[in-house]
XYZ file of C-alpha atoms in Angstrom:
316
model
C 53.295 -115.614 -40.642
C 51.965 -113.040 -38.172
C 49.937 -114.381 -35.271
C 47.352 -112.127 -33.617
C 47.538 -112.614 -29.853
C 44.689 -110.205 -29.061
C 42.977 -111.633 -25.942
C 39.677 -113.413 -26.586
C 37.741 -111.162 -24.214
C 38.469 -108.125 -26.396
C 36.577 -109.807 -29.229
C 33.710 -110.715 -26.889
C 33.504 -107.119 -25.668
C 33.518 -105.764 -29.228
C 30.796 -108.187 -30.310
C 28.694 -107.207 -27.271
C 28.843 -103.518 -28.092
C 28.226 -104.122 -31.811
C 25.105 -106.110 -30.921
C 23.970 -103.393 -28.521
C 24.456 -100.669 -31.111
C 22.449 -102.634 -33.661
C 19.617 -103.430 -31.238
C 16.269 -101.727 -31.492
C 16.082 -100.452 -27.942
C 13.061 -99.693 -25.770
C 13.549 -96.077 -24.692
C 11.535 -93.588 -22.642
C 11.754 -89.924 -23.569
C 10.424 -87.302 -21.172
C 9.068 -83.955 -22.287
C 8.112 -85.570 -25.578
C 5.765 -82.756 -26.577
C 8.298 -80.001 -25.879
C 11.164 -78.907 -28.120
C 13.913 -80.767 -26.249
C 12.083 -84.051 -25.917
C 10.525 -83.950 -29.379
C 13.960 -83.707 -30.974
C 15.074 -86.816 -29.071
C 11.890 -88.688 -30.014
C 12.481 -87.984 -33.703
C 16.136 -89.003 -33.530
C 15.343 -92.211 -31.628
C 12.659 -93.146 -34.158
C 15.082 -92.396 -36.983
C 17.550 -94.827 -35.422
C 14.890 -97.541 -35.229
C 14.280 -97.547 -31.489
C 10.910 -98.242 -29.893
C 9.898 -95.005 -28.187
C 7.789 -94.567 -25.089
C 6.938 -90.879 -25.312
C 6.359 -89.351 -21.882
C 4.558 -86.106 -21.079
C 1.862 -84.798 -18.759
C -0.841 -85.141 -21.416
C -1.424 -88.376 -23.329
C -3.728 -86.455 -25.650
C -0.900 -84.123 -26.669
C 1.469 -87.028 -27.217
C -1.043 -88.772 -29.466
C -1.650 -85.522 -31.337
C 2.091 -85.123 -31.970
C 2.998 -88.682 -32.930
C -0.101 -90.805 -33.507
C 0.837 -94.477 -33.531
C 4.579 -93.900 -33.991
C 5.151 -94.108 -30.238
C 3.761 -95.576 -27.046
C 2.261 -92.650 -25.155
C 2.553 -92.520 -21.360
C 1.489 -89.789 -18.966
C 3.856 -88.843 -16.156
C 4.361 -85.895 -13.854
C 7.419 -85.132 -11.728
C 5.049 -84.425 -8.841
C 3.985 -88.087 -8.935
C 6.740 -90.612 -8.218
C 4.694 -93.622 -9.269
C 4.003 -92.102 -12.672
C 7.760 -91.704 -13.220
C 8.285 -95.342 -12.244
C 5.586 -96.460 -14.676
C 7.219 -94.457 -17.462
C 10.722 -95.897 -17.137
C 10.489 -99.320 -15.500
C 11.986 -102.109 -17.588
C 13.252 -99.803 -20.324
C 16.681 -100.090 -21.937
C 17.260 -96.347 -21.587
C 15.551 -93.075 -20.738
C 16.165 -89.455 -21.671
C 15.072 -87.129 -18.881
C 15.152 -83.401 -18.298
C 13.247 -81.271 -15.818
C 10.510 -78.902 -17.027
C 10.633 -75.163 -16.395
C 9.573 -74.518 -12.794
C 7.100 -71.874 -11.664
C 8.849 -71.386 -8.305
C 12.140 -72.271 -6.616
C 10.653 -75.141 -4.603
C 9.461 -77.308 -7.484
C 12.884 -78.527 -8.710
C 13.785 -79.850 -5.248
C 10.591 -81.898 -5.112
C 10.967 -83.100 -8.692
C 14.542 -84.235 -8.138
C 13.583 -86.062 -4.945
C 10.747 -87.859 -6.732
C 12.966 -88.695 -9.698
C 15.698 -90.197 -7.533
C 13.141 -92.219 -5.561
C 11.717 -93.520 -8.837
C 15.158 -94.414 -10.176
C 15.854 -96.451 -7.036
C 12.639 -98.416 -7.558
C 12.950 -99.307 -11.235
C 14.895 -101.681 -13.433
C 15.878 -98.986 -15.942
C 19.164 -99.975 -17.616
C 20.579 -96.546 -18.534
C 19.725 -92.923 -17.772
C 20.674 -90.055 -20.066
C 19.982 -86.790 -18.252
C 20.495 -83.249 -19.494
C 20.973 -80.332 -17.127
C 19.406 -78.122 -19.826
C 21.918 -75.351 -19.306
C 25.411 -74.241 -18.249
C 26.914 -76.546 -15.637
C 30.291 -77.222 -14.065
C 33.563 -75.565 -13.103
C 33.954 -73.674 -16.398
C 31.483 -71.072 -15.138
C 31.511 -68.673 -12.170
C 29.616 -70.433 -9.412
C 26.259 -68.681 -9.392
C 23.301 -70.424 -7.746
C 21.956 -71.866 -10.998
C 25.362 -73.243 -11.986
C 25.942 -74.779 -8.558
C 22.456 -76.309 -8.560
C 22.997 -77.941 -11.952
C 26.434 -79.203 -10.931
C 25.157 -80.683 -7.667
C 22.327 -82.420 -9.499
C 24.750 -83.886 -12.030
C 26.977 -85.266 -9.273
C 24.003 -86.679 -7.370
C 22.781 -88.599 -10.406
C 26.248 -89.902 -11.230
C 26.532 -91.370 -7.726
C 23.485 -93.577 -8.250
C 23.988 -97.283 -8.873
C 22.074 -96.824 -12.120
C 24.413 -96.291 -15.103
C 24.026 -92.613 -15.954
C 25.260 -90.219 -18.627
C 24.862 -86.520 -17.824
C 24.809 -84.023 -20.691
C 25.686 -80.408 -19.871
C 24.645 -78.149 -22.760
C 25.450 -74.484 -23.177
C 22.540 -72.128 -23.909
C 19.951 -73.539 -26.275
C 20.067 -72.065 -29.761
C 16.295 -72.369 -30.033
C 15.931 -69.713 -27.315
C 16.341 -67.302 -30.209
C 12.970 -68.459 -31.556
C 11.078 -67.540 -28.368
C 9.504 -64.047 -28.545
C 9.555 -63.416 -24.788
C 13.329 -64.014 -24.790
C 14.104 -61.920 -27.865
C 11.017 -59.685 -28.194
C 12.640 -57.201 -30.580
C 14.077 -59.744 -32.997
C 11.118 -59.391 -35.361
C 11.972 -55.670 -35.483
C 15.568 -56.437 -36.461
C 17.140 -56.111 -33.002
C 18.988 -58.891 -31.162
C 19.425 -57.969 -27.489
C 20.193 -61.243 -25.730
C 22.449 -60.972 -22.651
C 24.567 -64.043 -23.327
C 26.007 -62.494 -26.480
C 28.640 -59.764 -26.588
C 30.035 -57.768 -29.477
C 33.542 -59.163 -29.117
C 33.124 -62.396 -27.129
C 32.329 -65.739 -28.728
C 29.513 -67.773 -27.220
C 28.760 -71.460 -27.733
C 25.181 -72.529 -28.317
C 23.530 -75.956 -28.278
C 20.817 -76.935 -30.729
C 18.087 -79.287 -29.536
C 18.804 -81.370 -32.637
C 22.474 -81.781 -31.767
C 21.635 -82.627 -28.169
C 19.203 -85.242 -29.503
C 21.898 -86.831 -31.664
C 24.209 -87.029 -28.669
C 21.505 -88.352 -26.328
C 20.456 -91.156 -28.663
C 24.097 -92.024 -29.318
C 24.520 -92.272 -25.536
C 21.659 -94.803 -25.402
C 23.824 -97.058 -27.530
C 27.056 -96.469 -25.593
C 26.732 -97.761 -22.015
C 30.511 -97.572 -21.706
C 30.127 -93.783 -21.433
C 28.071 -94.040 -18.233
C 29.413 -92.603 -15.007
C 30.542 -89.296 -16.497
C 29.231 -85.863 -17.388
C 29.895 -84.295 -20.779
C 29.813 -80.658 -21.820
C 28.063 -80.459 -25.177
C 27.508 -77.733 -27.759
C 26.812 -77.047 -31.408
C 29.902 -76.300 -33.533
C 30.937 -72.726 -34.308
C 31.103 -70.141 -31.522
C 29.749 -66.709 -32.466
C 29.955 -63.138 -31.228
C 26.713 -61.200 -30.884
C 27.375 -59.342 -34.121
C 28.106 -62.566 -36.019
C 24.948 -64.139 -34.631
C 22.848 -61.125 -35.637
C 24.147 -61.410 -39.196
C 23.204 -65.094 -39.306
C 19.659 -64.280 -38.196
C 19.039 -61.838 -41.059
C 17.467 -64.365 -43.429
C 15.365 -65.895 -40.641
C 13.992 -62.505 -39.606
C 13.665 -61.255 -43.172
C 15.521 -57.999 -42.559
C 18.960 -56.848 -41.333
C 19.461 -57.583 -37.627
C 21.380 -55.220 -35.354
C 23.041 -56.557 -32.214
C 22.607 -54.478 -29.054
C 24.254 -55.554 -25.804
C 22.028 -55.948 -22.758
C 22.720 -57.014 -19.172
C 21.646 -60.124 -17.323
C 19.625 -58.028 -14.882
C 17.746 -56.276 -17.686
C 16.994 -59.666 -19.188
C 15.677 -60.996 -15.860
C 13.239 -58.096 -15.670
C 12.119 -58.842 -19.224
C 11.214 -62.470 -18.565
C 9.355 -61.944 -15.281
C 6.170 -62.615 -17.222
C 7.374 -66.164 -17.882
C 9.022 -66.565 -14.466
C 6.871 -64.494 -12.085
C 8.607 -65.835 -8.980
C 11.154 -63.138 -8.019
C 13.694 -65.618 -6.626
C 13.423 -67.713 -9.766
C 14.088 -64.653 -11.933
C 17.204 -63.902 -9.876
C 18.467 -67.445 -10.303
C 17.882 -67.224 -14.052
C 19.760 -63.932 -14.162
C 22.641 -65.677 -12.389
C 23.157 -67.986 -15.357
C 23.663 -65.023 -17.658
C 25.795 -63.190 -15.101
C 28.080 -66.223 -15.045
C 28.404 -66.119 -18.826
C 29.011 -62.360 -18.748
C 31.934 -62.891 -16.371
C 33.689 -65.338 -18.694
C 36.673 -63.921 -20.546
C 37.100 -63.987 -24.319
C 36.747 -67.604 -25.473
C 36.299 -69.274 -22.066
C 32.916 -70.649 -23.156
C 34.313 -72.336 -26.262
C 33.910 -76.121 -26.106
C 35.777 -78.646 -28.263
C 32.950 -80.056 -30.371
C 35.372 -82.216 -32.360
C 35.963 -84.174 -29.160
C 32.214 -84.501 -28.583
C 31.786 -85.922 -32.088
C 34.604 -88.382 -31.458
C 33.307 -89.582 -28.084
C 29.696 -90.070 -29.182
C 30.482 -90.943 -32.816
C 28.072 -88.369 -34.214
C 28.236 -85.605 -36.789
C 26.945 -82.323 -35.400
C 25.521 -79.465 -37.473
C 27.000 -75.965 -37.323
C 25.006 -72.927 -36.226
C 24.823 -71.500 -39.738
C 23.015 -74.572 -41.066
C 20.674 -74.802 -38.085
C 19.540 -71.194 -38.427
C 19.219 -71.435 -42.208
C 16.749 -74.305 -41.695
C 14.454 -72.221 -39.474
C 11.226 -70.877 -40.898
C 9.844 -67.590 -39.659
């Protein structure tokens, strides 16, 4: 007869995590009316969690979700509103909104950290919303994201930091790809012969909600992406059905792109910082941006969707 001498505390630990994973959690999701947050709201609801949807306008939240969620107004300029949105919750998904000048993020981060110190939130899942870490040349935007990630991980609050690549849904924004409707893809991150990793909001949402249920992952940052790296030419071919006509890929520089988006980011310093993100990607060699998505799926126990399927689901 074989006797199993597995220590009793292993069973206790396993039972604890099984119960946690099966629990309907109370979660706060910031930016609930934007693309990033909305994807997390939908995934959390799908998994049976009770969602406190957070945005600057309660009216917009109610318009989006009706009675499916608890709607709460909060603004990163108001520390108390952040506290009210997350206090007592099992977990929160937070990302910063797009700033209008270079000073706003500093204030928002300060207010967020103050709020986190004053709440009983159990777990924070934070996304840097863009390239972060030592993989990339250390431009100002990369350094800023990396410093923020490290600051949050040093808090006493259990924290998971997600570090996505570029968002795939950027390709749906006319100001970013203004000629796409004409059959031209001229996005600076892509190159004719260099593969780029993208991150879909839907895949980030799957990972974020999985992180809610995995407190053992706290204390670390994780690079995330959607499976299947693509060159600019490959990406253009995938966009053909979405656009409704053949798409030609034309290389463009980070500086040209920064000039293009000044309408959305009128602050000159902010435009330069944005350009720095794309300059960092331009300086990567060959497949240096390729991330092991199999490992991501294993860590978070999720099944991600490849780029082909994401784009084929888009409606023009």
